PDB file of C-alpha atoms in Angstrom:
ATOM      1  CA  UNK F   1       0.000   0.000   0.000  1.00  0.00           C
ATOM      2  CA  UNK F   2       2.886   2.361   0.848  1.00  0.00           C
ATOM      3  CA  UNK F   3       4.446   1.728  -2.573  1.00  0.00           C
ATOM      4  CA  UNK F   4       1.158   2.485  -4.344  1.00  0.00           C
ATOM      5  CA  UNK F   5       0.726   5.705  -2.348  1.00  0.00           C
ATOM      6  CA  UNK F   6       4.239   6.832  -3.301  1.00  0.00           C
ATOM      7  CA  UNK F   7       3.558   6.010  -6.980  1.00  0.00           C
ATOM      8  CA  UNK F   8       0.237   7.885  -6.898  1.00  0.00           C
ATOM      9  CA  UNK F   9       1.793  11.015  -5.332  1.00  0.00           C
ATOM     10  CA  UNK F  10       4.795  10.819  -7.710  1.00  0.00           C
ATOM     11  CA  UNK F  11       2.435  10.545 -10.699  1.00  0.00           C
ATOM     12  CA  UNK F  12       0.525  13.652  -9.596  1.00  0.00           C
ATOM     13  CA  UNK F  13       3.791  15.592  -9.209  1.00  0.00           C
ATOM     14  CA  UNK F  14       4.931  14.404 -12.654  1.00  0.00           C
ATOM     15  CA  UNK F  15       1.616  15.523 -14.163  1.00  0.00           C
ATOM     16  CA  UNK F  16       1.944  19.009 -12.617  1.00  0.00           C
ATOM     17  CA  UNK F  17       5.515  19.327 -13.909  1.00  0.00           C
ATOM     18  CA  UNK F  18       4.401  18.189 -17.381  1.00  0.00           C
ATOM     19  CA  UNK F  19       1.659  20.850 -17.411  1.00  0.00           C
ATOM     20  CA  UNK F  20       4.146  23.568 -16.418  1.00  0.00           C
ATOM     21  CA  UNK F  21       6.529  22.476 -19.174  1.00  0.00           C
ATOM     22  CA  UNK F  22       3.641  22.453 -21.653  1.00  0.00           C
ATOM     23  CA  UNK F  23       2.760  26.065 -20.856  1.00  0.00           C
ATOM     24  CA  UNK F  24       6.414  27.144 -20.860  1.00  0.00           C
ATOM     25  CA  UNK F  25       7.653  25.701 -24.167  1.00  0.00           C
ATOM     26  CA  UNK F  26       6.508  26.255 -27.730  1.00  0.00           C
ATOM     27  CA  UNK F  27       7.340  28.585 -30.601  1.00  0.00           C
ATOM     28  CA  UNK F  28       8.035  31.166 -27.849  1.00  0.00           C
ATOM     29  CA  UNK F  29       9.370  30.087 -24.457  1.00  0.00           C
ATOM     30  CA  UNK F  30       8.370  31.630 -21.132  1.00  0.00           C
ATOM     31  CA  UNK F  31       9.822  31.280 -17.652  1.00  0.00           C
ATOM     32  CA  UNK F  32       7.801  29.725 -14.833  1.00  0.00           C
ATOM     33  CA  UNK F  33       7.778  33.062 -12.979  1.00  0.00           C
ATOM     34  CA  UNK F  34       6.301  34.788 -16.073  1.00  0.00           C
ATOM     35  CA  UNK F  35       3.530  32.180 -16.227  1.00  0.00           C
ATOM     36  CA  UNK F  36       2.535  32.582 -12.571  1.00  0.00           C
ATOM     37  CA  UNK F  37       2.825  36.356 -12.854  1.00  0.00           C
ATOM     38  CA  UNK F  38       0.382  36.371 -15.793  1.00  0.00           C
ATOM     39  CA  UNK F  39      -2.042  34.057 -13.974  1.00  0.00           C
ATOM     40  CA  UNK F  40      -1.965  36.249 -10.848  1.00  0.00           C
ATOM     41  CA  UNK F  41      -2.178  39.641 -12.580  1.00  0.00           C
ATOM     42  CA  UNK F  42      -4.751  38.788 -15.279  1.00  0.00           C
ATOM     43  CA  UNK F  43      -3.549  41.881 -17.172  1.00  0.00           C
ATOM     44  CA  UNK F  44      -4.061  41.998 -20.919  1.00  0.00           C
ATOM     45  CA  UNK F  45      -0.880  41.672 -22.983  1.00  0.00           C
ATOM     46  CA  UNK F  46       0.511  39.589 -25.809  1.00  0.00           C
ATOM     47  CA  UNK F  47       2.164  37.235 -23.284  1.00  0.00           C
ATOM     48  CA  UNK F  48      -1.071  36.936 -21.344  1.00  0.00           C
ATOM     49  CA  UNK F  49      -2.992  36.154 -24.547  1.00  0.00           C
ATOM     50  CA  UNK F  50      -0.610  33.347 -25.506  1.00  0.00           C
ATOM     51  CA  UNK F  51      -0.505  31.792 -22.031  1.00  0.00           C
ATOM     52  CA  UNK F  52      -4.154  32.208 -20.999  1.00  0.00           C
ATOM     53  CA  UNK F  53      -5.928  31.702 -24.337  1.00  0.00           C
ATOM     54  CA  UNK F  54      -3.609  29.294 -26.183  1.00  0.00           C
ATOM     55  CA  UNK F  55      -1.182  27.374 -23.948  1.00  0.00           C
ATOM     56  CA  UNK F  56      -3.364  26.656 -20.893  1.00  0.00           C
ATOM     57  CA  UNK F  57      -6.509  25.462 -22.759  1.00  0.00           C
ATOM     58  CA  UNK F  58      -4.306  23.359 -25.044  1.00  0.00           C
ATOM     59  CA  UNK F  59      -2.632  21.745 -22.014  1.00  0.00           C
ATOM     60  CA  UNK F  60      -5.990  21.016 -20.368  1.00  0.00           C
ATOM     61  CA  UNK F  61      -7.305  19.411 -23.582  1.00  0.00           C
ATOM     62  CA  UNK F  62      -4.196  17.186 -23.850  1.00  0.00           C
ATOM     63  CA  UNK F  63      -4.594  16.178 -20.201  1.00  0.00           C
ATOM     64  CA  UNK F  64      -8.277  15.272 -20.567  1.00  0.00           C
ATOM     65  CA  UNK F  65      -7.873  13.416 -23.870  1.00  0.00           C
ATOM     66  CA  UNK F  66      -4.864  11.467 -22.586  1.00  0.00           C
ATOM     67  CA  UNK F  67      -6.765  10.427 -19.464  1.00  0.00           C
ATOM     68  CA  UNK F  68      -9.853   9.430 -21.443  1.00  0.00           C
ATOM     69  CA  UNK F  69      -7.919   7.330 -23.967  1.00  0.00           C
ATOM     70  CA  UNK F  70      -5.878   5.612 -21.242  1.00  0.00           C
ATOM     71  CA  UNK F  71      -9.006   4.665 -19.274  1.00  0.00           C
ATOM     72  CA  UNK F  72     -10.684   3.491 -22.484  1.00  0.00           C
ATOM     73  CA  UNK F  73      -7.727   1.225 -23.277  1.00  0.00           C
ATOM     74  CA  UNK F  74      -7.609  -0.136 -19.727  1.00  0.00           C
ATOM     75  CA  UNK F  75     -11.307  -1.079 -19.835  1.00  0.00           C
ATOM     76  CA  UNK F  76     -10.987  -2.703 -23.278  1.00  0.00           C
ATOM     77  CA  UNK F  77      -8.040  -4.795 -22.070  1.00  0.00           C
ATOM     78  CA  UNK F  78     -10.202  -6.075 -19.228  1.00  0.00           C
ATOM     79  CA  UNK F  79     -13.125  -6.821 -21.566  1.00  0.00           C
ATOM     80  CA  UNK F  80     -10.975  -8.752 -24.018  1.00  0.00           C
ATOM     81  CA  UNK F  81      -8.468 -10.056 -21.495  1.00  0.00           C
ATOM     82  CA  UNK F  82      -5.917  -9.153 -24.098  1.00  0.00           C
ATOM     83  CA  UNK F  83      -2.948  -6.837 -23.521  1.00  0.00           C
ATOM     84  CA  UNK F  84      -3.000  -5.692 -27.169  1.00  0.00           C
ATOM     85  CA  UNK F  85      -6.486  -4.137 -27.027  1.00  0.00           C
ATOM     86  CA  UNK F  86      -6.890  -0.390 -27.332  1.00  0.00           C
ATOM     87  CA  UNK F  87      -9.436   1.973 -28.965  1.00  0.00           C
ATOM     88  CA  UNK F  88      -7.264   2.305 -32.059  1.00  0.00           C
ATOM     89  CA  UNK F  89      -6.951  -1.427 -32.655  1.00  0.00           C
ATOM     90  CA  UNK F  90     -10.568  -2.362 -32.044  1.00  0.00           C
ATOM     91  CA  UNK F  91     -12.322  -0.039 -34.483  1.00  0.00           C
ATOM     92  CA  UNK F  92     -13.723   2.430 -31.940  1.00  0.00           C
ATOM     93  CA  UNK F  93     -11.404   5.306 -32.872  1.00  0.00           C
ATOM     94  CA  UNK F  94     -11.766   4.547 -36.591  1.00  0.00           C
ATOM     95  CA  UNK F  95     -15.571   4.629 -36.270  1.00  0.00           C
ATOM     96  CA  UNK F  96     -15.447   8.060 -34.682  1.00  0.00           C
ATOM     97  CA  UNK F  97     -12.871   9.174 -37.226  1.00  0.00           C
ATOM     98  CA  UNK F  98     -14.897   8.052 -40.242  1.00  0.00           C
ATOM     99  CA  UNK F  99     -18.034   9.820 -39.024  1.00  0.00           C
ATOM    100  CA  UNK F 100     -16.118  13.022 -38.299  1.00  0.00           C
ATOM    101  CA  UNK F 101     -14.243  12.977 -41.628  1.00  0.00           C
ATOM    102  CA  UNK F 102     -17.504  12.371 -43.496  1.00  0.00           C
ATOM    103  CA  UNK F 103     -18.988  15.491 -41.903  1.00  0.00           C
ATOM    104  CA  UNK F 104     -15.886  17.642 -42.454  1.00  0.00           C
ATOM    105  CA  UNK F 105     -15.351  16.621 -46.091  1.00  0.00           C
ATOM    106  CA  UNK F 106     -18.778  15.766 -47.493  1.00  0.00           C
ATOM    107  CA  UNK F 107     -20.974  18.071 -45.397  1.00  0.00           C
ATOM    108  CA  UNK F 108     -18.713  20.952 -44.280  1.00  0.00           C
ATOM    109  CA  UNK F 109     -21.748  23.104 -43.490  1.00  0.00           C
ATOM    110  CA  UNK F 110     -22.482  20.692 -40.602  1.00  0.00           C
ATOM    111  CA  UNK F 111     -18.997  20.931 -39.019  1.00  0.00           C
ATOM    112  CA  UNK F 112     -20.560  21.992 -35.718  1.00  0.00           C
ATOM    113  CA  UNK F 113     -21.955  18.459 -35.378  1.00  0.00           C
ATOM    114  CA  UNK F 114     -18.522  16.760 -35.605  1.00  0.00           C
ATOM    115  CA  UNK F 115     -18.308  15.942 -31.850  1.00  0.00           C
ATOM    116  CA  UNK F 116     -21.658  14.166 -31.729  1.00  0.00           C
ATOM    117  CA  UNK F 117     -21.013  12.476 -35.092  1.00  0.00           C
ATOM    118  CA  UNK F 118     -17.657  11.118 -33.854  1.00  0.00           C
ATOM    119  CA  UNK F 119     -19.259   9.821 -30.664  1.00  0.00           C
ATOM    120  CA  UNK F 120     -22.052   8.093 -32.600  1.00  0.00           C
ATOM    121  CA  UNK F 121     -19.483   6.672 -35.030  1.00  0.00           C
ATOM    122  CA  UNK F 122     -17.509   5.149 -32.149  1.00  0.00           C
ATOM    123  CA  UNK F 123     -20.651   3.606 -30.662  1.00  0.00           C
ATOM    124  CA  UNK F 124     -21.718   2.193 -34.060  1.00  0.00           C
ATOM    125  CA  UNK F 125     -18.241   0.687 -34.544  1.00  0.00           C
ATOM    126  CA  UNK F 126     -18.425  -0.946 -31.106  1.00  0.00           C
ATOM    127  CA  UNK F 127     -21.892  -2.319 -31.972  1.00  0.00           C
ATOM    128  CA  UNK F 128     -20.544  -3.724 -35.267  1.00  0.00           C
ATOM    129  CA  UNK F 129     -17.677  -5.426 -33.435  1.00  0.00           C
ATOM    130  CA  UNK F 130     -20.044  -7.031 -30.942  1.00  0.00           C
ATOM    131  CA  UNK F 131     -22.492  -8.124 -33.631  1.00  0.00           C
ATOM    132  CA  UNK F 132     -19.711  -9.801 -35.602  1.00  0.00           C
ATOM    133  CA  UNK F 133     -18.214 -11.356 -32.457  1.00  0.00           C
ATOM    134  CA  UNK F 134     -21.508 -12.687 -31.064  1.00  0.00           C
ATOM    135  CA  UNK F 135     -21.944 -16.441 -31.293  1.00  0.00           C
ATOM    136  CA  UNK F 136     -23.932 -17.809 -28.375  1.00  0.00           C
ATOM    137  CA  UNK F 137     -22.070 -15.335 -26.217  1.00  0.00           C
ATOM    138  CA  UNK F 138     -19.007 -13.193 -26.672  1.00  0.00           C
ATOM    139  CA  UNK F 139     -15.515 -14.571 -26.738  1.00  0.00           C
ATOM    140  CA  UNK F 140     -12.561 -12.151 -26.187  1.00  0.00           C
ATOM    141  CA  UNK F 141     -10.633 -13.572 -29.142  1.00  0.00           C
ATOM    142  CA  UNK F 142     -13.622 -13.092 -31.506  1.00  0.00           C
ATOM    143  CA  UNK F 143     -14.027  -9.508 -30.238  1.00  0.00           C
ATOM    144  CA  UNK F 144     -10.465  -8.516 -31.025  1.00  0.00           C
ATOM    145  CA  UNK F 145     -10.504 -10.264 -34.421  1.00  0.00           C
ATOM    146  CA  UNK F 146     -13.776  -8.542 -35.292  1.00  0.00           C
ATOM    147  CA  UNK F 147     -12.283  -5.271 -34.038  1.00  0.00           C
ATOM    148  CA  UNK F 148      -9.259  -5.575 -36.286  1.00  0.00           C
ATOM    149  CA  UNK F 149     -11.520  -6.308 -39.283  1.00  0.00           C
ATOM    150  CA  UNK F 150     -13.878  -3.392 -38.522  1.00  0.00           C
ATOM    151  CA  UNK F 151     -10.880  -1.119 -37.957  1.00  0.00           C
ATOM    152  CA  UNK F 152      -9.520  -2.042 -41.396  1.00  0.00           C
ATOM    153  CA  UNK F 153     -12.899  -1.474 -43.096  1.00  0.00           C
ATOM    154  CA  UNK F 154     -13.476   1.907 -41.441  1.00  0.00           C
ATOM    155  CA  UNK F 155      -9.876   2.950 -42.087  1.00  0.00           C
ATOM    156  CA  UNK F 156     -10.462   2.130 -45.757  1.00  0.00           C
ATOM    157  CA  UNK F 157     -13.558   4.341 -45.651  1.00  0.00           C
ATOM    158  CA  UNK F 158     -11.479   7.255 -44.328  1.00  0.00           C
ATOM    159  CA  UNK F 159      -8.919   6.735 -47.096  1.00  0.00           C
ATOM    160  CA  UNK F 160     -11.678   6.596 -49.726  1.00  0.00           C
ATOM    161  CA  UNK F 161     -13.189   9.866 -48.528  1.00  0.00           C
ATOM    162  CA  UNK F 162      -9.731  11.462 -48.491  1.00  0.00           C
ATOM    163  CA  UNK F 163      -9.291  10.548 -52.164  1.00  0.00           C
ATOM    164  CA  UNK F 164     -12.818  11.527 -53.240  1.00  0.00           C
ATOM    165  CA  UNK F 165     -12.502  14.922 -51.553  1.00  0.00           C
ATOM    166  CA  UNK F 166      -8.771  15.454 -52.085  1.00  0.00           C
ATOM    167  CA  UNK F 167      -9.412  19.131 -52.875  1.00  0.00           C
ATOM    168  CA  UNK F 168     -10.677  19.647 -49.297  1.00  0.00           C
ATOM    169  CA  UNK F 169      -8.344  17.286 -47.420  1.00  0.00           C
ATOM    170  CA  UNK F 170      -5.743  19.924 -46.520  1.00  0.00           C
ATOM    171  CA  UNK F 171      -7.991  21.419 -43.872  1.00  0.00           C
ATOM    172  CA  UNK F 172      -8.474  18.135 -42.000  1.00  0.00           C
ATOM    173  CA  UNK F 173      -4.980  16.635 -42.322  1.00  0.00           C
ATOM    174  CA  UNK F 174      -3.925  17.793 -38.847  1.00  0.00           C
ATOM    175  CA  UNK F 175      -7.140  16.375 -37.372  1.00  0.00           C
ATOM    176  CA  UNK F 176      -6.636  13.029 -39.157  1.00  0.00           C
ATOM    177  CA  UNK F 177      -3.171  12.720 -37.624  1.00  0.00           C
ATOM    178  CA  UNK F 178      -4.345  13.788 -34.173  1.00  0.00           C
ATOM    179  CA  UNK F 179      -3.560  17.329 -33.068  1.00  0.00           C
ATOM    180  CA  UNK F 180      -4.213  19.505 -30.036  1.00  0.00           C
ATOM    181  CA  UNK F 181      -3.295  22.672 -31.940  1.00  0.00           C
ATOM    182  CA  UNK F 182      -5.813  25.483 -32.041  1.00  0.00           C
ATOM    183  CA  UNK F 183      -7.897  24.282 -29.103  1.00  0.00           C
ATOM    184  CA  UNK F 184      -9.530  27.008 -27.037  1.00  0.00           C
ATOM    185  CA  UNK F 185     -11.540  27.401 -23.848  1.00  0.00           C
ATOM    186  CA  UNK F 186     -14.611  26.524 -25.930  1.00  0.00           C
ATOM    187  CA  UNK F 187     -13.194  23.037 -26.498  1.00  0.00           C
ATOM    188  CA  UNK F 188     -12.305  22.770 -22.787  1.00  0.00           C
ATOM    189  CA  UNK F 189     -15.840  23.712 -21.771  1.00  0.00           C
ATOM    190  CA  UNK F 190     -17.207  21.197 -24.275  1.00  0.00           C
ATOM    191  CA  UNK F 191     -14.958  18.303 -23.231  1.00  0.00           C
ATOM    192  CA  UNK F 192     -14.977  18.727 -19.432  1.00  0.00           C
ATOM    193  CA  UNK F 193     -18.595  17.657 -18.755  1.00  0.00           C
ATOM    194  CA  UNK F 194     -18.335  14.688 -21.139  1.00  0.00           C
ATOM    195  CA  UNK F 195     -15.054  13.638 -19.491  1.00  0.00           C
ATOM    196  CA  UNK F 196     -16.550  13.872 -15.999  1.00  0.00           C
ATOM    197  CA  UNK F 197     -19.455  11.627 -17.045  1.00  0.00           C
ATOM    198  CA  UNK F 198     -17.074   9.146 -18.694  1.00  0.00           C
ATOM    199  CA  UNK F 199     -14.712   9.096 -15.711  1.00  0.00           C
ATOM    200  CA  UNK F 200     -17.556   8.435 -13.263  1.00  0.00           C
ATOM    201  CA  UNK F 201     -18.845   5.633 -15.516  1.00  0.00           C
ATOM    202  CA  UNK F 202     -15.331   4.131 -15.693  1.00  0.00           C
ATOM    203  CA  UNK F 203     -14.974   4.242 -11.900  1.00  0.00           C
ATOM    204  CA  UNK F 204     -18.326   2.464 -11.538  1.00  0.00           C
ATOM    205  CA  UNK F 205     -16.959  -0.302 -13.809  1.00  0.00           C
ATOM    206  CA  UNK F 206     -13.917  -1.032 -11.609  1.00  0.00           C
ATOM    207  CA  UNK F 207     -15.390  -3.993  -9.701  1.00  0.00           C
ATOM    208  CA  UNK F 208     -16.789  -5.555 -12.887  1.00  0.00           C
ATOM    209  CA  UNK F 209     -13.422  -5.171 -14.629  1.00  0.00           C
ATOM    210  CA  UNK F 210     -11.679  -6.897 -11.717  1.00  0.00           C
ATOM    211  CA  UNK F 211     -14.156  -9.784 -11.793  1.00  0.00           C
ATOM    212  CA  UNK F 212     -13.768 -10.245 -15.575  1.00  0.00           C
ATOM    213  CA  UNK F 213     -10.024 -10.656 -15.066  1.00  0.00           C
ATOM    214  CA  UNK F 214     -10.747 -13.828 -13.056  1.00  0.00           C
ATOM    215  CA  UNK F 215     -12.105 -15.564 -16.154  1.00  0.00           C
ATOM    216  CA  UNK F 216     -15.595 -16.268 -17.469  1.00  0.00           C
ATOM    217  CA  UNK F 217     -16.327 -19.281 -15.245  1.00  0.00           C
ATOM    218  CA  UNK F 218     -15.282 -17.522 -12.049  1.00  0.00           C
ATOM    219  CA  UNK F 219     -17.242 -14.402 -13.058  1.00  0.00           C
ATOM    220  CA  UNK F 220     -20.403 -16.469 -13.689  1.00  0.00           C
ATOM    221  CA  UNK F 221     -19.982 -18.177 -10.323  1.00  0.00           C
ATOM    222  CA  UNK F 222     -19.874 -14.729  -8.723  1.00  0.00           C
ATOM    223  CA  UNK F 223     -23.205 -13.862 -10.362  1.00  0.00           C
ATOM    224  CA  UNK F 224     -21.874 -11.703 -13.206  1.00  0.00           C
ATOM    225  CA  UNK F 225     -23.660 -11.843 -16.596  1.00  0.00           C
ATOM    226  CA  UNK F 226     -20.402 -11.940 -18.531  1.00  0.00           C
ATOM    227  CA  UNK F 227     -21.639 -10.900 -21.998  1.00  0.00           C
ATOM    228  CA  UNK F 228     -23.745  -8.071 -20.555  1.00  0.00           C
ATOM    229  CA  UNK F 229     -20.810  -6.883 -18.424  1.00  0.00           C
ATOM    230  CA  UNK F 230     -18.499  -6.892 -21.440  1.00  0.00           C
ATOM    231  CA  UNK F 231     -21.082  -4.878 -23.385  1.00  0.00           C
ATOM    232  CA  UNK F 232     -21.340  -2.217 -20.653  1.00  0.00           C
ATOM    233  CA  UNK F 233     -17.573  -1.869 -20.249  1.00  0.00           C
ATOM    234  CA  UNK F 234     -17.124  -1.658 -24.031  1.00  0.00           C
ATOM    235  CA  UNK F 235     -19.814   1.034 -24.227  1.00  0.00           C
ATOM    236  CA  UNK F 236     -18.029   3.127 -21.595  1.00  0.00           C
ATOM    237  CA  UNK F 237     -14.698   2.605 -23.395  1.00  0.00           C
ATOM    238  CA  UNK F 238     -16.262   3.621 -26.732  1.00  0.00           C
ATOM    239  CA  UNK F 239     -17.746   6.732 -25.107  1.00  0.00           C
ATOM    240  CA  UNK F 240     -14.383   7.816 -23.655  1.00  0.00           C
ATOM    241  CA  UNK F 241     -12.611   7.231 -26.974  1.00  0.00           C
ATOM    242  CA  UNK F 242     -15.414   8.831 -29.031  1.00  0.00           C
ATOM    243  CA  UNK F 243     -15.471  12.140 -27.128  1.00  0.00           C
ATOM    244  CA  UNK F 244     -11.654  12.325 -27.392  1.00  0.00           C
ATOM    245  CA  UNK F 245     -11.565  11.604 -31.133  1.00  0.00           C
ATOM    246  CA  UNK F 246     -14.237  14.232 -31.658  1.00  0.00           C
ATOM    247  CA  UNK F 247     -12.002  16.962 -30.230  1.00  0.00           C
ATOM    248  CA  UNK F 248      -8.449  16.071 -31.283  1.00  0.00           C
ATOM    249  CA  UNK F 249      -8.753  13.443 -34.030  1.00  0.00           C
ATOM    250  CA  UNK F 250      -7.075  10.044 -34.219  1.00  0.00           C
ATOM    251  CA  UNK F 251      -4.379   9.378 -31.612  1.00  0.00           C
ATOM    252  CA  UNK F 252      -3.277   5.754 -31.541  1.00  0.00           C
ATOM    253  CA  UNK F 253      -1.342   3.600 -29.098  1.00  0.00           C
ATOM    254  CA  UNK F 254      -1.874   5.786 -26.020  1.00  0.00           C
ATOM    255  CA  UNK F 255      -4.681   3.494 -24.846  1.00  0.00           C
ATOM    256  CA  UNK F 256      -2.341   0.548 -25.383  1.00  0.00           C
ATOM    257  CA  UNK F 257       0.858   1.862 -23.818  1.00  0.00           C
ATOM    258  CA  UNK F 258      -0.336   3.616 -20.679  1.00  0.00           C
ATOM    259  CA  UNK F 259      -2.380   0.782 -19.065  1.00  0.00           C
ATOM    260  CA  UNK F 260       0.663  -1.470 -19.393  1.00  0.00           C
ATOM    261  CA  UNK F 261       2.893   1.053 -17.635  1.00  0.00           C
ATOM    262  CA  UNK F 262       0.259   1.477 -14.902  1.00  0.00           C
ATOM    263  CA  UNK F 263      -0.055  -2.301 -14.539  1.00  0.00           C
ATOM    264  CA  UNK F 264       3.695  -2.671 -14.125  1.00  0.00           C
ATOM    265  CA  UNK F 265       3.680   0.042 -11.444  1.00  0.00           C
ATOM    266  CA  UNK F 266       0.653  -0.855  -9.293  1.00  0.00           C
ATOM    267  CA  UNK F 267      -0.494  -4.311 -10.436  1.00  0.00           C
ATOM    268  CA  UNK F 268      -3.676  -5.515 -12.104  1.00  0.00           C
ATOM    269  CA  UNK F 269      -6.213  -4.352  -9.487  1.00  0.00           C
ATOM    270  CA  UNK F 270      -8.368  -1.784 -11.312  1.00  0.00           C
ATOM    271  CA  UNK F 271      -8.984   0.152  -8.069  1.00  0.00           C
ATOM    272  CA  UNK F 272      -5.392   1.369  -8.422  1.00  0.00           C
ATOM    273  CA  UNK F 273      -4.607   0.690 -12.074  1.00  0.00           C
ATOM    274  CA  UNK F 274      -7.439   2.781 -13.558  1.00  0.00           C
ATOM    275  CA  UNK F 275      -6.679   6.053 -11.666  1.00  0.00           C
ATOM    276  CA  UNK F 276      -2.951   5.704 -12.331  1.00  0.00           C
ATOM    277  CA  UNK F 277      -3.720   5.060 -16.012  1.00  0.00           C
ATOM    278  CA  UNK F 278      -5.774   8.261 -16.133  1.00  0.00           C
ATOM    279  CA  UNK F 279      -2.991  10.322 -14.537  1.00  0.00           C
ATOM    280  CA  UNK F 280      -0.208   8.819 -16.653  1.00  0.00           C
ATOM    281  CA  UNK F 281      -2.324   9.075 -19.827  1.00  0.00           C
ATOM    282  CA  UNK F 282      -2.787  12.796 -19.262  1.00  0.00           C
ATOM    283  CA  UNK F 283       0.909  13.201 -18.429  1.00  0.00           C
ATOM    284  CA  UNK F 284       2.090  11.333 -21.525  1.00  0.00           C
ATOM    285  CA  UNK F 285      -0.107  13.252 -23.961  1.00  0.00           C
ATOM    286  CA  UNK F 286       0.801  16.620 -22.394  1.00  0.00           C
ATOM    287  CA  UNK F 287       4.515  15.757 -22.738  1.00  0.00           C
ATOM    288  CA  UNK F 288       4.020  14.416 -26.274  1.00  0.00           C
ATOM    289  CA  UNK F 289       2.188  17.584 -27.326  1.00  0.00           C
ATOM    290  CA  UNK F 290       4.948  19.713 -25.800  1.00  0.00           C
ATOM    291  CA  UNK F 291       7.534  17.720 -27.744  1.00  0.00           C
ATOM    292  CA  UNK F 292       5.459  17.905 -30.948  1.00  0.00           C
ATOM    293  CA  UNK F 293       5.607  21.693 -30.980  1.00  0.00           C
ATOM    294  CA  UNK F 294       8.994  22.253 -29.323  1.00  0.00           C
ATOM    295  CA  UNK F 295      11.321  19.709 -30.968  1.00  0.00           C
ATOM    296  CA  UNK F 296      10.936  21.284 -34.407  1.00  0.00           C
ATOM    297  CA  UNK F 297      10.006  24.783 -33.309  1.00  0.00           C
ATOM    298  CA  UNK F 298       9.541  26.031 -36.878  1.00  0.00           C
ATOM    299  CA  UNK F 299       7.190  23.120 -37.708  1.00  0.00           C
ATOM    300  CA  UNK F 300       4.471  21.767 -35.445  1.00  0.00           C
ATOM    301  CA  UNK F 301       3.983  18.019 -35.717  1.00  0.00           C
ATOM    302  CA  UNK F 302       0.560  16.434 -35.069  1.00  0.00           C
ATOM    303  CA  UNK F 303       0.839  14.755 -31.677  1.00  0.00           C
ATOM    304  CA  UNK F 304      -0.707  11.584 -33.169  1.00  0.00           C
ATOM    305  CA  UNK F 305       2.449  11.095 -35.251  1.00  0.00           C
ATOM    306  CA  UNK F 306       4.657  11.376 -32.167  1.00  0.00           C
ATOM    307  CA  UNK F 307       2.455   8.890 -30.277  1.00  0.00           C
ATOM    308  CA  UNK F 308       2.742   6.435 -33.186  1.00  0.00           C
ATOM    309  CA  UNK F 309       6.537   6.768 -33.057  1.00  0.00           C
ATOM    310  CA  UNK F 310       6.455   6.042 -29.319  1.00  0.00           C
ATOM    311  CA  UNK F 311       3.700   3.413 -29.367  1.00  0.00           C
ATOM    312  CA  UNK F 312       4.783   1.399 -32.409  1.00  0.00           C
ATOM    313  CA  UNK F 313       7.982   0.019 -30.860  1.00  0.00           C
ATOM    314  CA  UNK F 314       6.144  -0.639 -27.585  1.00  0.00           C
ATOM    315  CA  UNK F 315       3.479  -2.608 -29.471  1.00  0.00           C
ATOM    316  CA  UNK F 316       6.188  -4.720 -31.140  1.00  0.00           C
ATOM    317  CA  UNK F 317       7.801  -5.242 -27.725  1.00  0.00           C
ATOM    318  CA  UNK F 318       4.514  -6.625 -26.372  1.00  0.00           C
ATOM    319  CA  UNK F 319       4.195  -8.944 -29.353  1.00  0.00           C
ATOM    320  CA  UNK F 320       7.721 -10.225 -28.747  1.00  0.00           C
ATOM    321  CA  UNK F 321       6.953 -10.893 -25.072  1.00  0.00           C
ATOM    322  CA  UNK F 322       3.867 -12.842 -26.159  1.00  0.00           C
ATOM    323  CA  UNK F 323       2.581 -15.290 -23.536  1.00  0.00           C
ATOM    324  CA  UNK F 324       4.971 -14.038 -20.875  1.00  0.00           C
ATOM    325  CA  UNK F 325       2.635 -11.097 -20.228  1.00  0.00           C
ATOM    326  CA  UNK F 326      -0.801 -11.356 -18.643  1.00  0.00           C
ATOM    327  CA  UNK F 327      -3.533  -8.747 -18.177  1.00  0.00           C
TER     328      UNK F 327
END
């Protein structure tokens, strides 16, 4: 318990430091004292505009999206009892992405409905996966195979739309690659209530997730309706991924990488693993976004590209470990 408390406090401190770095560094760098001075004074100036209206809302968005995607991945790994599950590999992110791209490219006059379209797309993708996987119940292996197939189909749909509307694709390229750039307090106000609802729902799923880890037979003996429980947890995971995709676009691997790190730190008990995943998810995306705009200061990379660079090797590492790793 002492070790978990130390890890929890250390994670919070790391998150705070990551947020300070995120506000400090970018195309223009500011000192920590300048940041706190601007926050205290609230006086209007060019520095105040950058820090208060650009850097801080962007940092909050990265924190919320990272936490949401990490919790979504953690829940999906419990549902499928598979360490390779995450929203990007199971079709949920692609479903949200396809719906959002369809709105932005084919019906640009309805761009205001992108968030709700992405959420509905994620839910529809999850429903498709479960329909394809259902055969007198739901088996974790069938779910992940169906997820990979649905992900490929929906990804093909995004590519098709990109070709059909190639004259309009420039405006959505950053979104397709996952980017926190240009987010404002409007996006923060939009995402916060959805994230609170999703986080509460995820916390309510903790006991069910722990029971599912025991195996189907043990879960049934404890009175759990396994298929129904998997459906509820998947719905919550799709919701968390859908609201994140709606705001920042497609960011892969974060939901895969972070739950593994949390599991290595605090074990498989979701009472500890889920909160640590949320904190570390927010920390990782805040740091990745800082790196995306600071490493090549003249060019701002979409954070989704940086996450793919980080997550790809980690994914291959998990594949190499194979059966030696257990959820």
